[in-house]
mmCIF file of C-alpha atoms and ligand atoms in Angstrom:
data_model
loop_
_atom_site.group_PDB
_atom_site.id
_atom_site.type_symbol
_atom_site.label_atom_id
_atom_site.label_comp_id
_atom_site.label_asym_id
_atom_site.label_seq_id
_atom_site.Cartn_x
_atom_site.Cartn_y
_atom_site.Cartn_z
ATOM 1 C CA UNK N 1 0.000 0.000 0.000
ATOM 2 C CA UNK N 2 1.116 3.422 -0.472
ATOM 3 C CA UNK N 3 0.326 6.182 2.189
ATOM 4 C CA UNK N 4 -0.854 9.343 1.510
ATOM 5 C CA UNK N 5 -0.629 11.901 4.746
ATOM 6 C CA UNK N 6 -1.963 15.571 5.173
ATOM 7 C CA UNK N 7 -2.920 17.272 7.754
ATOM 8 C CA UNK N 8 -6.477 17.128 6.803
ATOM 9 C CA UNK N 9 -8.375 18.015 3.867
ATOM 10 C CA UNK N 10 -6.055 19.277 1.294
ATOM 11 C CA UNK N 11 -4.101 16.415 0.483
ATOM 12 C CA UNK N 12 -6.902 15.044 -1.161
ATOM 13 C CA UNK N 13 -6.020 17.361 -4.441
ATOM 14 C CA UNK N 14 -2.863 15.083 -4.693
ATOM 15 C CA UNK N 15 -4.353 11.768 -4.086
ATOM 16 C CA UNK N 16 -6.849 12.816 -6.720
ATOM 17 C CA UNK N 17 -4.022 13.214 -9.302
ATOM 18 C CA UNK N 18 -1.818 10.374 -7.947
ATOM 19 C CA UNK N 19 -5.048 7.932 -8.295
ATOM 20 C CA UNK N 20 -5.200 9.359 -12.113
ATOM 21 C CA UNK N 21 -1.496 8.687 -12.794
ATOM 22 C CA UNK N 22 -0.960 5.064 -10.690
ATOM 23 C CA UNK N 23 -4.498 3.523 -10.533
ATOM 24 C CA UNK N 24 -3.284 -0.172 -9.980
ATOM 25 C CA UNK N 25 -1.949 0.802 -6.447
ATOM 26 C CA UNK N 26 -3.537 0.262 -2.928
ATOM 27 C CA UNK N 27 -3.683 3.535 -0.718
ATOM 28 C CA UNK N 28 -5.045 4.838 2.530
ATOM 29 C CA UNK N 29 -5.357 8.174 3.124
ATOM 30 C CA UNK N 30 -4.820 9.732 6.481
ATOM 31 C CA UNK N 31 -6.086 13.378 7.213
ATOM 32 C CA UNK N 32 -5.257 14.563 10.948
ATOM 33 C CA UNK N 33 -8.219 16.964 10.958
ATOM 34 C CA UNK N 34 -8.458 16.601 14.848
ATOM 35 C CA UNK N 35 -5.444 18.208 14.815
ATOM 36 C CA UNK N 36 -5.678 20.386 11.615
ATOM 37 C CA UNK N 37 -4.747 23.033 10.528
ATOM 38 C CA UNK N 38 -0.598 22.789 11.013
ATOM 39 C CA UNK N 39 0.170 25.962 9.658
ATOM 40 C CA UNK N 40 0.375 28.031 12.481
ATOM 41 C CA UNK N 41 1.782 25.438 14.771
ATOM 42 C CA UNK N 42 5.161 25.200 15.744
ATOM 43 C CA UNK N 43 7.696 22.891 14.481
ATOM 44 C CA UNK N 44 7.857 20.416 17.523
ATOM 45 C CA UNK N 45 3.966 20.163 17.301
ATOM 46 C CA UNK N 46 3.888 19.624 13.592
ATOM 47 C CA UNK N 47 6.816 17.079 13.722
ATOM 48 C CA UNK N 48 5.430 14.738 16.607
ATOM 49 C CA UNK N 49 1.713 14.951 14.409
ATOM 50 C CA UNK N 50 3.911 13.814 11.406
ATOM 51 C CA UNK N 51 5.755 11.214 13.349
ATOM 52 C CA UNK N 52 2.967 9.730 14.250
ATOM 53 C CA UNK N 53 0.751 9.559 11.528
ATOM 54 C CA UNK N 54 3.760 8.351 9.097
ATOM 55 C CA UNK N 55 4.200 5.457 12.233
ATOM 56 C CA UNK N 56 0.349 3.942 12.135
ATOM 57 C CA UNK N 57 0.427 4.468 7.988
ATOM 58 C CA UNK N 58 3.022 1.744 8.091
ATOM 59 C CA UNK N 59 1.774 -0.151 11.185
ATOM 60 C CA UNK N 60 -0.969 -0.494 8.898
ATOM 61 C CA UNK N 61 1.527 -1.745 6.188
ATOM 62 C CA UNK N 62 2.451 0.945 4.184
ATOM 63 C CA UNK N 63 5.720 0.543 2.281
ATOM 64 C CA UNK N 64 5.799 4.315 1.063
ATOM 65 C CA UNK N 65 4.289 7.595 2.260
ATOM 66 C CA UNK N 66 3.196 10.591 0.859
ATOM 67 C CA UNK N 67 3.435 13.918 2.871
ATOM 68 C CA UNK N 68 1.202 15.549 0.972
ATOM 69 C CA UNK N 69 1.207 18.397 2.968
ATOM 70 C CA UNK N 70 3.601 21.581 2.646
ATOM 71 C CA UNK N 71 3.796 22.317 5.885
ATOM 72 C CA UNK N 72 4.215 18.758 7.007
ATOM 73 C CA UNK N 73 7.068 17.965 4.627
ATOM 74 C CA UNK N 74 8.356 21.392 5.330
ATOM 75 C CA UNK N 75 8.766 21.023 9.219
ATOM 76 C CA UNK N 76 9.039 17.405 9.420
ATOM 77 C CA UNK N 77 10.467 15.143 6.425
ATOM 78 C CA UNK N 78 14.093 15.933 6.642
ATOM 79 C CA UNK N 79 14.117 15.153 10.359
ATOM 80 C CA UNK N 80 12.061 11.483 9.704
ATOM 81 C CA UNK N 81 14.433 10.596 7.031
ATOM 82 C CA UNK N 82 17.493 11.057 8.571
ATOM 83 C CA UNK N 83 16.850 10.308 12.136
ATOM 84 C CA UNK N 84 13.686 8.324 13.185
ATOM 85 C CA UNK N 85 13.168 5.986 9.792
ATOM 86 C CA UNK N 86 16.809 4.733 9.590
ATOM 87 C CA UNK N 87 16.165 3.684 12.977
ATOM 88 C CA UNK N 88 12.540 2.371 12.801
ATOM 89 C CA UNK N 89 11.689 1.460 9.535
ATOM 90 C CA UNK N 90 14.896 1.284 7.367
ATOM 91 C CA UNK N 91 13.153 -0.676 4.387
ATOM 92 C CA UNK N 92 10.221 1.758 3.962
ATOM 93 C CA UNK N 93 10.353 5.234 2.414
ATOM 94 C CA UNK N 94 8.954 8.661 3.083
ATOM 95 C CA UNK N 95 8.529 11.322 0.325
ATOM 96 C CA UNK N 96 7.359 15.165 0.625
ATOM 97 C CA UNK N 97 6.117 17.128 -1.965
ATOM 98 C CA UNK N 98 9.304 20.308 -1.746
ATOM 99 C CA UNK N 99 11.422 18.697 -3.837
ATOM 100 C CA UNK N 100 9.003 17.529 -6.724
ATOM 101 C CA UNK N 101 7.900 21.004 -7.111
ATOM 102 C CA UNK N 102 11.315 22.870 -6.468
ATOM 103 C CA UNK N 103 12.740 20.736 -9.490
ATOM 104 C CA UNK N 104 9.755 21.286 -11.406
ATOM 105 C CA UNK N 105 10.290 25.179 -10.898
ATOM 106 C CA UNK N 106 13.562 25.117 -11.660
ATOM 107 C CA UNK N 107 12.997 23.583 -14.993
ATOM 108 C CA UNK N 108 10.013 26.013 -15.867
ATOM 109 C CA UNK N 109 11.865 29.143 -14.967
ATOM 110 C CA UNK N 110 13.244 31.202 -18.009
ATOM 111 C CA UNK N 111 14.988 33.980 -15.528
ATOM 112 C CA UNK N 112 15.182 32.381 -12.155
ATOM 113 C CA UNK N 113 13.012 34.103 -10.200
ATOM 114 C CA UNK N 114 10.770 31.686 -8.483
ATOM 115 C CA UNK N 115 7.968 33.088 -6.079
ATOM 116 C CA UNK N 116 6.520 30.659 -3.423
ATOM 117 C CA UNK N 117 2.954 31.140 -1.372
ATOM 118 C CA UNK N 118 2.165 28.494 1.450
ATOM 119 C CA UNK N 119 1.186 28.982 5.248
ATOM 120 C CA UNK N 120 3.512 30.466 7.621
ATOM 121 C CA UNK N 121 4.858 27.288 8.976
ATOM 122 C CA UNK N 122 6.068 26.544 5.570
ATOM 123 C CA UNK N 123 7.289 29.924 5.054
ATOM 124 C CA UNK N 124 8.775 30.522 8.011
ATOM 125 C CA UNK N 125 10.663 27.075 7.669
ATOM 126 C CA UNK N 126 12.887 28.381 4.685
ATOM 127 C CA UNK N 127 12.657 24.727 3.385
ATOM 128 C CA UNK N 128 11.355 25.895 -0.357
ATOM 129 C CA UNK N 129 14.414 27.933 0.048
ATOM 130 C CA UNK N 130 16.906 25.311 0.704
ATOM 131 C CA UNK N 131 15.810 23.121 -1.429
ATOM 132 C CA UNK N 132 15.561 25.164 -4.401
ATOM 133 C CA UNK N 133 19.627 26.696 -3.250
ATOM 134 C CA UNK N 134 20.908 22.804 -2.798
ATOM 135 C CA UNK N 135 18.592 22.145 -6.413
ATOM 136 C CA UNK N 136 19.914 25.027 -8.679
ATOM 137 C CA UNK N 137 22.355 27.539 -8.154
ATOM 138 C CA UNK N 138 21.784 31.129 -9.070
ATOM 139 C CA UNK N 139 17.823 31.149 -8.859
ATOM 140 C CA UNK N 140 16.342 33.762 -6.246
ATOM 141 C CA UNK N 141 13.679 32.763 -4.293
ATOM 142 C CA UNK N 142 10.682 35.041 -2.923
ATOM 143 C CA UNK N 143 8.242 34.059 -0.425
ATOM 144 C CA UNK N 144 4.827 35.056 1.239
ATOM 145 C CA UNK N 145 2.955 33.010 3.024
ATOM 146 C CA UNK N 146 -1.343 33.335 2.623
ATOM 147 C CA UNK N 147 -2.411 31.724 5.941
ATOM 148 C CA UNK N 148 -6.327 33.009 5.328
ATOM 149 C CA UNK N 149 -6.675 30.999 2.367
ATOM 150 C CA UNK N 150 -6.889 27.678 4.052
ATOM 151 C CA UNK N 151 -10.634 28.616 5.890
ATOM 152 C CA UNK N 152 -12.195 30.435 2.775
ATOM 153 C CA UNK N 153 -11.231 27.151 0.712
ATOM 154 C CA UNK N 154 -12.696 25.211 3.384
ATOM 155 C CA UNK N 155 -15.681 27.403 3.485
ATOM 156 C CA UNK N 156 -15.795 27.030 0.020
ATOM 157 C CA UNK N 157 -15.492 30.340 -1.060
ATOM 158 C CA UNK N 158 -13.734 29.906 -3.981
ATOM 159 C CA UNK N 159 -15.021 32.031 -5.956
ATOM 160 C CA UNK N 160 -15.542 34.985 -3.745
ATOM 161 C CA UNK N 161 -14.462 38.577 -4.452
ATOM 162 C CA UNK N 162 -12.980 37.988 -0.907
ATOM 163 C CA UNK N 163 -10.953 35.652 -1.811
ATOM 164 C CA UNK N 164 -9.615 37.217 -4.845
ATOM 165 C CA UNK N 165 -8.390 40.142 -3.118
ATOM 166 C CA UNK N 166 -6.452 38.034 -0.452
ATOM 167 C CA UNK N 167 -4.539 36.072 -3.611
ATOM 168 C CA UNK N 168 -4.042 39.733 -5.203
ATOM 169 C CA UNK N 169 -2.736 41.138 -2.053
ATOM 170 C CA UNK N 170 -0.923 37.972 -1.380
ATOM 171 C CA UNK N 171 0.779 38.165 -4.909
ATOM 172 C CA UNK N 172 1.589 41.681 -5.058
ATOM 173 C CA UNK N 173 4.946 41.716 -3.080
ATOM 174 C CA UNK N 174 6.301 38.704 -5.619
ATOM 175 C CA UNK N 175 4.783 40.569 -8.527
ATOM 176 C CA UNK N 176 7.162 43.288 -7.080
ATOM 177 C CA UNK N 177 9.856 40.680 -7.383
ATOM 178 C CA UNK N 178 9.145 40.057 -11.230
ATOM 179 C CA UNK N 179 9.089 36.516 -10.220
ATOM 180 C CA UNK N 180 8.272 34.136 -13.364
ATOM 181 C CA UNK N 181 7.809 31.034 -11.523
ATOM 182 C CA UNK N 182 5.048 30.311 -8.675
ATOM 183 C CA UNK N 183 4.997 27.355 -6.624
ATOM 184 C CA UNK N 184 1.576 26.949 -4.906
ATOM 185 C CA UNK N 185 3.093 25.414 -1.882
ATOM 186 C CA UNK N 186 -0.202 24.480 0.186
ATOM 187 C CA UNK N 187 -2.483 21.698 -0.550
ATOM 188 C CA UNK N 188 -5.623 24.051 -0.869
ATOM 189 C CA UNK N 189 -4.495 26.664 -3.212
ATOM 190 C CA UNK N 190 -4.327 24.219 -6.223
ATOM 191 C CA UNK N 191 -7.990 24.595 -5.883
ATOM 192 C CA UNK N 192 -7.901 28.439 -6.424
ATOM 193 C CA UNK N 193 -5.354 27.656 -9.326
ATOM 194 C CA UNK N 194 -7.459 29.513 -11.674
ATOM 195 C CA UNK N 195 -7.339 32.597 -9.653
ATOM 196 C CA UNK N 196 -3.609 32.182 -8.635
ATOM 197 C CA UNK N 197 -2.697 31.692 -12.638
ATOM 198 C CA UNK N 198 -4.999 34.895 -13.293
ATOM 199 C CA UNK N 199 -4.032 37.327 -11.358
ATOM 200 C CA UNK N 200 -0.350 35.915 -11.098
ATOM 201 C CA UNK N 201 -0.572 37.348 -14.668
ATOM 202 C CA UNK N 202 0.915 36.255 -18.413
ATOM 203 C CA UNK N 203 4.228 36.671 -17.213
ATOM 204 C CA UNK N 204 4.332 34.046 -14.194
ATOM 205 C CA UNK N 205 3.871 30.088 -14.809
ATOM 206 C CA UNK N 206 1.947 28.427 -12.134
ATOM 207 C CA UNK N 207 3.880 24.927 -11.248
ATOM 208 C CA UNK N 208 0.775 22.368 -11.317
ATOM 209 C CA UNK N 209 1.638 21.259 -8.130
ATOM 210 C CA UNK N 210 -0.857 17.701 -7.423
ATOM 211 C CA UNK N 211 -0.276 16.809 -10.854
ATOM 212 C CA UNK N 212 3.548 17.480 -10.469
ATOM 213 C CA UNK N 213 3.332 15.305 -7.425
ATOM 214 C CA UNK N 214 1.912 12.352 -8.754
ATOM 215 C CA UNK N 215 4.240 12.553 -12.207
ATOM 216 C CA UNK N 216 7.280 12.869 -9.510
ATOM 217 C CA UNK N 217 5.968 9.603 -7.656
ATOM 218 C CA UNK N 218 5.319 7.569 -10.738
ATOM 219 C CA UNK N 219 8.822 8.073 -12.126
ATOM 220 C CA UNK N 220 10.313 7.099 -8.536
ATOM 221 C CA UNK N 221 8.727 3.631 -8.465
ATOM 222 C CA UNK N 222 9.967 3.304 -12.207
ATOM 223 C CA UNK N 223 13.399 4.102 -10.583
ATOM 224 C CA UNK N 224 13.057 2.194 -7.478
ATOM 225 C CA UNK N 225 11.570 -1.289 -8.701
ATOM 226 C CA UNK N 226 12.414 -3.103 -5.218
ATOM 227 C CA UNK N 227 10.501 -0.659 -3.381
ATOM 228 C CA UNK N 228 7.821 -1.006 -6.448
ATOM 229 C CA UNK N 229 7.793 -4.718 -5.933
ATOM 230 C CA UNK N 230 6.276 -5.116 -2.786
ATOM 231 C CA UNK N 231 3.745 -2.634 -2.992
ATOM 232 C CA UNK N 232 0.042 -3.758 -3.055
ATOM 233 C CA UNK N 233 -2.147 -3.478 -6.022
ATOM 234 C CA UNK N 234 -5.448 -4.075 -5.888
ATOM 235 C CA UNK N 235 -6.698 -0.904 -6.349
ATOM 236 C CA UNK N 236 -8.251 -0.273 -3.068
ATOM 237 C CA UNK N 237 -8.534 2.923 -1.254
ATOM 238 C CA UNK N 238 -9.274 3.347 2.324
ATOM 239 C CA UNK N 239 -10.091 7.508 3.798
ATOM 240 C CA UNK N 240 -9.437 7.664 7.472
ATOM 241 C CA UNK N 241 -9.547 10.572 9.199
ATOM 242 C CA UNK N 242 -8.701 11.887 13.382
ATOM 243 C CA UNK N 243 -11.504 13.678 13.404
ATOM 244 C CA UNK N 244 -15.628 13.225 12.387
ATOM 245 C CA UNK N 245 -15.354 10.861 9.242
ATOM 246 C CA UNK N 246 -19.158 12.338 7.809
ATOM 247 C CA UNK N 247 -17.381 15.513 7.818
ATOM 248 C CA UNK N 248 -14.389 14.503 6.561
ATOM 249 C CA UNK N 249 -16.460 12.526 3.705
ATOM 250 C CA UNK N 250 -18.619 15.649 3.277
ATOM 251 C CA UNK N 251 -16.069 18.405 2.690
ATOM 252 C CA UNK N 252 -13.499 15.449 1.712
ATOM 253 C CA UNK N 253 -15.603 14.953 -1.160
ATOM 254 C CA UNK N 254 -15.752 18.582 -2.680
ATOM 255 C CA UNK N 255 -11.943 18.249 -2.502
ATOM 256 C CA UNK N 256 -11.705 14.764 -4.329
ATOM 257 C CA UNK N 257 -14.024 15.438 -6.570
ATOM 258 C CA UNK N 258 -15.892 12.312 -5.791
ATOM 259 C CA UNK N 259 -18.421 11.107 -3.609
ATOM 260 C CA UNK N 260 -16.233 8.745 -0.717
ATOM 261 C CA UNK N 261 -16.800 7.732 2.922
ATOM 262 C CA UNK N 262 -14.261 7.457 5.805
ATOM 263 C CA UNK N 263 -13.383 5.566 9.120
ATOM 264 C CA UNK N 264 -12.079 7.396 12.041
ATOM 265 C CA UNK N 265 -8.908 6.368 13.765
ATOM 266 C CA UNK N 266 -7.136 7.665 16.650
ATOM 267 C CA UNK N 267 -3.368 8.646 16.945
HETATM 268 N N1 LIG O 1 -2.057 20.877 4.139
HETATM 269 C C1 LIG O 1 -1.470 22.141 4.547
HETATM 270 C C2 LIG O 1 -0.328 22.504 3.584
HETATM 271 O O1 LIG O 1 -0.237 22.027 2.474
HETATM 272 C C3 LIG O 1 -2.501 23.248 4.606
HETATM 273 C C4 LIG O 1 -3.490 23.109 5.735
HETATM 274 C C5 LIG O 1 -2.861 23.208 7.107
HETATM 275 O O2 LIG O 1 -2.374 24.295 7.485
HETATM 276 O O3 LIG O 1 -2.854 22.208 7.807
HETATM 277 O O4 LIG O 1 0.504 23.287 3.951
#
Protein backbone atom coordinates (compact mmCIF):
# COMPACT_ATOMS: atom_id res chain seq x y z
CA UNK A 1 0.00 0.00 0.00
CA UNK A 2 1.12 3.42 -0.47
CA UNK A 3 0.33 6.18 2.19
CA UNK A 4 -0.85 9.34 1.51
CA UNK A 5 -0.63 11.90 4.75
CA UNK A 6 -1.96 15.57 5.17
CA UNK A 7 -2.92 17.27 7.75
CA UNK A 8 -6.48 17.13 6.80
CA UNK A 9 -8.38 18.01 3.87
CA UNK A 10 -6.05 19.28 1.29
CA UNK A 11 -4.10 16.41 0.48
CA UNK A 12 -6.90 15.04 -1.16
CA UNK A 13 -6.02 17.36 -4.44
CA UNK A 14 -2.86 15.08 -4.69
CA UNK A 15 -4.35 11.77 -4.09
CA UNK A 16 -6.85 12.82 -6.72
CA UNK A 17 -4.02 13.21 -9.30
CA UNK A 18 -1.82 10.37 -7.95
CA UNK A 19 -5.05 7.93 -8.29
CA UNK A 20 -5.20 9.36 -12.11
CA UNK A 21 -1.50 8.69 -12.79
CA UNK A 22 -0.96 5.06 -10.69
CA UNK A 23 -4.50 3.52 -10.53
CA UNK A 24 -3.28 -0.17 -9.98
CA UNK A 25 -1.95 0.80 -6.45
CA UNK A 26 -3.54 0.26 -2.93
CA UNK A 27 -3.68 3.53 -0.72
CA UNK A 28 -5.04 4.84 2.53
CA UNK A 29 -5.36 8.17 3.12
CA UNK A 30 -4.82 9.73 6.48
CA UNK A 31 -6.09 13.38 7.21
CA UNK A 32 -5.26 14.56 10.95
CA UNK A 33 -8.22 16.96 10.96
CA UNK A 34 -8.46 16.60 14.85
CA UNK A 35 -5.44 18.21 14.82
CA UNK A 36 -5.68 20.39 11.62
CA UNK A 37 -4.75 23.03 10.53
CA UNK A 38 -0.60 22.79 11.01
CA UNK A 39 0.17 25.96 9.66
CA UNK A 40 0.37 28.03 12.48
CA UNK A 41 1.78 25.44 14.77
CA UNK A 42 5.16 25.20 15.74
CA UNK A 43 7.70 22.89 14.48
CA UNK A 44 7.86 20.42 17.52
CA UNK A 45 3.97 20.16 17.30
CA UNK A 46 3.89 19.62 13.59
CA UNK A 47 6.82 17.08 13.72
CA UNK A 48 5.43 14.74 16.61
CA UNK A 49 1.71 14.95 14.41
CA UNK A 50 3.91 13.81 11.41
CA UNK A 51 5.75 11.21 13.35
CA UNK A 52 2.97 9.73 14.25
CA UNK A 53 0.75 9.56 11.53
CA UNK A 54 3.76 8.35 9.10
CA UNK A 55 4.20 5.46 12.23
CA UNK A 56 0.35 3.94 12.14
CA UNK A 57 0.43 4.47 7.99
CA UNK A 58 3.02 1.74 8.09
CA UNK A 59 1.77 -0.15 11.18
CA UNK A 60 -0.97 -0.49 8.90
CA UNK A 61 1.53 -1.74 6.19
CA UNK A 62 2.45 0.95 4.18
CA UNK A 63 5.72 0.54 2.28
CA UNK A 64 5.80 4.32 1.06
CA UNK A 65 4.29 7.59 2.26
CA UNK A 66 3.20 10.59 0.86
CA UNK A 67 3.44 13.92 2.87
CA UNK A 68 1.20 15.55 0.97
CA UNK A 69 1.21 18.40 2.97
CA UNK A 70 3.60 21.58 2.65
CA UNK A 71 3.80 22.32 5.89
CA UNK A 72 4.21 18.76 7.01
CA UNK A 73 7.07 17.96 4.63
CA UNK A 74 8.36 21.39 5.33
CA UNK A 75 8.77 21.02 9.22
CA UNK A 76 9.04 17.41 9.42
CA UNK A 77 10.47 15.14 6.42
CA UNK A 78 14.09 15.93 6.64
CA UNK A 79 14.12 15.15 10.36
CA UNK A 80 12.06 11.48 9.70
CA UNK A 81 14.43 10.60 7.03
CA UNK A 82 17.49 11.06 8.57
CA UNK A 83 16.85 10.31 12.14
CA UNK A 84 13.69 8.32 13.19
CA UNK A 85 13.17 5.99 9.79
CA UNK A 86 16.81 4.73 9.59
CA UNK A 87 16.17 3.68 12.98
CA UNK A 88 12.54 2.37 12.80
CA UNK A 89 11.69 1.46 9.53
CA UNK A 90 14.90 1.28 7.37
CA UNK A 91 13.15 -0.68 4.39
CA UNK A 92 10.22 1.76 3.96
CA UNK A 93 10.35 5.23 2.41
CA UNK A 94 8.95 8.66 3.08
CA UNK A 95 8.53 11.32 0.32
CA UNK A 96 7.36 15.17 0.63
CA UNK A 97 6.12 17.13 -1.96
CA UNK A 98 9.30 20.31 -1.75
CA UNK A 99 11.42 18.70 -3.84
CA UNK A 100 9.00 17.53 -6.72
CA UNK A 101 7.90 21.00 -7.11
CA UNK A 102 11.31 22.87 -6.47
CA UNK A 103 12.74 20.74 -9.49
CA UNK A 104 9.75 21.29 -11.41
CA UNK A 105 10.29 25.18 -10.90
CA UNK A 106 13.56 25.12 -11.66
CA UNK A 107 13.00 23.58 -14.99
CA UNK A 108 10.01 26.01 -15.87
CA UNK A 109 11.87 29.14 -14.97
CA UNK A 110 13.24 31.20 -18.01
CA UNK A 111 14.99 33.98 -15.53
CA UNK A 112 15.18 32.38 -12.16
CA UNK A 113 13.01 34.10 -10.20
CA UNK A 114 10.77 31.69 -8.48
CA UNK A 115 7.97 33.09 -6.08
CA UNK A 116 6.52 30.66 -3.42
CA UNK A 117 2.95 31.14 -1.37
CA UNK A 118 2.16 28.49 1.45
CA UNK A 119 1.19 28.98 5.25
CA UNK A 120 3.51 30.47 7.62
CA UNK A 121 4.86 27.29 8.98
CA UNK A 122 6.07 26.54 5.57
CA UNK A 123 7.29 29.92 5.05
CA UNK A 124 8.77 30.52 8.01
CA UNK A 125 10.66 27.07 7.67
CA UNK A 126 12.89 28.38 4.68
CA UNK A 127 12.66 24.73 3.38
CA UNK A 128 11.35 25.89 -0.36
CA UNK A 129 14.41 27.93 0.05
CA UNK A 130 16.91 25.31 0.70
CA UNK A 131 15.81 23.12 -1.43
CA UNK A 132 15.56 25.16 -4.40
CA UNK A 133 19.63 26.70 -3.25
CA UNK A 134 20.91 22.80 -2.80
CA UNK A 135 18.59 22.15 -6.41
CA UNK A 136 19.91 25.03 -8.68
CA UNK A 137 22.36 27.54 -8.15
CA UNK A 138 21.78 31.13 -9.07
CA UNK A 139 17.82 31.15 -8.86
CA UNK A 140 16.34 33.76 -6.25
CA UNK A 141 13.68 32.76 -4.29
CA UNK A 142 10.68 35.04 -2.92
CA UNK A 143 8.24 34.06 -0.42
CA UNK A 144 4.83 35.06 1.24
CA UNK A 145 2.96 33.01 3.02
CA UNK A 146 -1.34 33.33 2.62
CA UNK A 147 -2.41 31.72 5.94
CA UNK A 148 -6.33 33.01 5.33
CA UNK A 149 -6.67 31.00 2.37
CA UNK A 150 -6.89 27.68 4.05
CA UNK A 151 -10.63 28.62 5.89
CA UNK A 152 -12.19 30.43 2.78
CA UNK A 153 -11.23 27.15 0.71
CA UNK A 154 -12.70 25.21 3.38
CA UNK A 155 -15.68 27.40 3.49
CA UNK A 156 -15.80 27.03 0.02
CA UNK A 157 -15.49 30.34 -1.06
CA UNK A 158 -13.73 29.91 -3.98
CA UNK A 159 -15.02 32.03 -5.96
CA UNK A 160 -15.54 34.99 -3.74
CA UNK A 161 -14.46 38.58 -4.45
CA UNK A 162 -12.98 37.99 -0.91
CA UNK A 163 -10.95 35.65 -1.81
CA UNK A 164 -9.62 37.22 -4.84
CA UNK A 165 -8.39 40.14 -3.12
CA UNK A 166 -6.45 38.03 -0.45
CA UNK A 167 -4.54 36.07 -3.61
CA UNK A 168 -4.04 39.73 -5.20
CA UNK A 169 -2.74 41.14 -2.05
CA UNK A 170 -0.92 37.97 -1.38
CA UNK A 171 0.78 38.17 -4.91
CA UNK A 172 1.59 41.68 -5.06
CA UNK A 173 4.95 41.72 -3.08
CA UNK A 174 6.30 38.70 -5.62
CA UNK A 175 4.78 40.57 -8.53
CA UNK A 176 7.16 43.29 -7.08
CA UNK A 177 9.86 40.68 -7.38
CA UNK A 178 9.14 40.06 -11.23
CA UNK A 179 9.09 36.52 -10.22
CA UNK A 180 8.27 34.14 -13.36
CA UNK A 181 7.81 31.03 -11.52
CA UNK A 182 5.05 30.31 -8.67
CA UNK A 183 5.00 27.35 -6.62
CA UNK A 184 1.58 26.95 -4.91
CA UNK A 185 3.09 25.41 -1.88
CA UNK A 186 -0.20 24.48 0.19
CA UNK A 187 -2.48 21.70 -0.55
CA UNK A 188 -5.62 24.05 -0.87
CA UNK A 189 -4.50 26.66 -3.21
CA UNK A 190 -4.33 24.22 -6.22
CA UNK A 191 -7.99 24.60 -5.88
CA UNK A 192 -7.90 28.44 -6.42
CA UNK A 193 -5.35 27.66 -9.33
CA UNK A 194 -7.46 29.51 -11.67
CA UNK A 195 -7.34 32.60 -9.65
CA UNK A 196 -3.61 32.18 -8.63
CA UNK A 197 -2.70 31.69 -12.64
CA UNK A 198 -5.00 34.90 -13.29
CA UNK A 199 -4.03 37.33 -11.36
CA UNK A 200 -0.35 35.92 -11.10
CA UNK A 201 -0.57 37.35 -14.67
CA UNK A 202 0.92 36.25 -18.41
CA UNK A 203 4.23 36.67 -17.21
CA UNK A 204 4.33 34.05 -14.19
CA UNK A 205 3.87 30.09 -14.81
CA UNK A 206 1.95 28.43 -12.13
CA UNK A 207 3.88 24.93 -11.25
CA UNK A 208 0.77 22.37 -11.32
CA UNK A 209 1.64 21.26 -8.13
CA UNK A 210 -0.86 17.70 -7.42
CA UNK A 211 -0.28 16.81 -10.85
CA UNK A 212 3.55 17.48 -10.47
CA UNK A 213 3.33 15.31 -7.43
CA UNK A 214 1.91 12.35 -8.75
CA UNK A 215 4.24 12.55 -12.21
CA UNK A 216 7.28 12.87 -9.51
CA UNK A 217 5.97 9.60 -7.66
CA UNK A 218 5.32 7.57 -10.74
CA UNK A 219 8.82 8.07 -12.13
CA UNK A 220 10.31 7.10 -8.54
CA UNK A 221 8.73 3.63 -8.46
CA UNK A 222 9.97 3.30 -12.21
CA UNK A 223 13.40 4.10 -10.58
CA UNK A 224 13.06 2.19 -7.48
CA UNK A 225 11.57 -1.29 -8.70
CA UNK A 226 12.41 -3.10 -5.22
CA UNK A 227 10.50 -0.66 -3.38
CA UNK A 228 7.82 -1.01 -6.45
CA UNK A 229 7.79 -4.72 -5.93
CA UNK A 230 6.28 -5.12 -2.79
CA UNK A 231 3.75 -2.63 -2.99
CA UNK A 232 0.04 -3.76 -3.06
CA UNK A 233 -2.15 -3.48 -6.02
CA UNK A 234 -5.45 -4.07 -5.89
CA UNK A 235 -6.70 -0.90 -6.35
CA UNK A 236 -8.25 -0.27 -3.07
CA UNK A 237 -8.53 2.92 -1.25
CA UNK A 238 -9.27 3.35 2.32
CA UNK A 239 -10.09 7.51 3.80
CA UNK A 240 -9.44 7.66 7.47
CA UNK A 241 -9.55 10.57 9.20
CA UNK A 242 -8.70 11.89 13.38
CA UNK A 243 -11.50 13.68 13.40
CA UNK A 244 -15.63 13.22 12.39
CA UNK A 245 -15.35 10.86 9.24
CA UNK A 246 -19.16 12.34 7.81
CA UNK A 247 -17.38 15.51 7.82
CA UNK A 248 -14.39 14.50 6.56
CA UNK A 249 -16.46 12.53 3.70
CA UNK A 250 -18.62 15.65 3.28
CA UNK A 251 -16.07 18.40 2.69
CA UNK A 252 -13.50 15.45 1.71
CA UNK A 253 -15.60 14.95 -1.16
CA UNK A 254 -15.75 18.58 -2.68
CA UNK A 255 -11.94 18.25 -2.50
CA UNK A 256 -11.70 14.76 -4.33
CA UNK A 257 -14.02 15.44 -6.57
CA UNK A 258 -15.89 12.31 -5.79
CA UNK A 259 -18.42 11.11 -3.61
CA UNK A 260 -16.23 8.74 -0.72
CA UNK A 261 -16.80 7.73 2.92
CA UNK A 262 -14.26 7.46 5.81
CA UNK A 263 -13.38 5.57 9.12
CA UNK A 264 -12.08 7.40 12.04
CA UNK A 265 -8.91 6.37 13.77
CA UNK A 266 -7.14 7.66 16.65
CA UNK A 267 -3.37 8.65 16.95
N1 LIG B 1 -2.06 20.88 4.14
C1 LIG B 1 -1.47 22.14 4.55
C2 LIG B 1 -0.33 22.50 3.58
O1 LIG B 1 -0.24 22.03 2.47
C3 LIG B 1 -2.50 23.25 4.61
C4 LIG B 1 -3.49 23.11 5.74
C5 LIG B 1 -2.86 23.21 7.11
O2 LIG B 1 -2.37 24.30 7.48
O3 LIG B 1 -2.85 22.21 7.81
O4 LIG B 1 0.50 23.29 3.95
Amino acid sequence: MIGIFDSGFGGLTVFKEIRKVLPDYSYIYLGDNLRAPYGGRSQASIYKFTQRAVDFLFKQGCQLVIIACNTASAEALRKLQQNWLKEHYPDRRILGVIRPLVEAAALLSRFGRIGVVGTTATVSSGAYIKELQRHKSGVEIFQNACPLLVPLVEEGWLDKPETRMIIKRCLRPLKDRQIDTLILGCTHYSLLKKEFVRLAGKRVQVVDAPRVIAEKLADYLERHPEINAKIEKRKTVRYLTTDDPQKFAALGSRFLGALMTAEKIEL
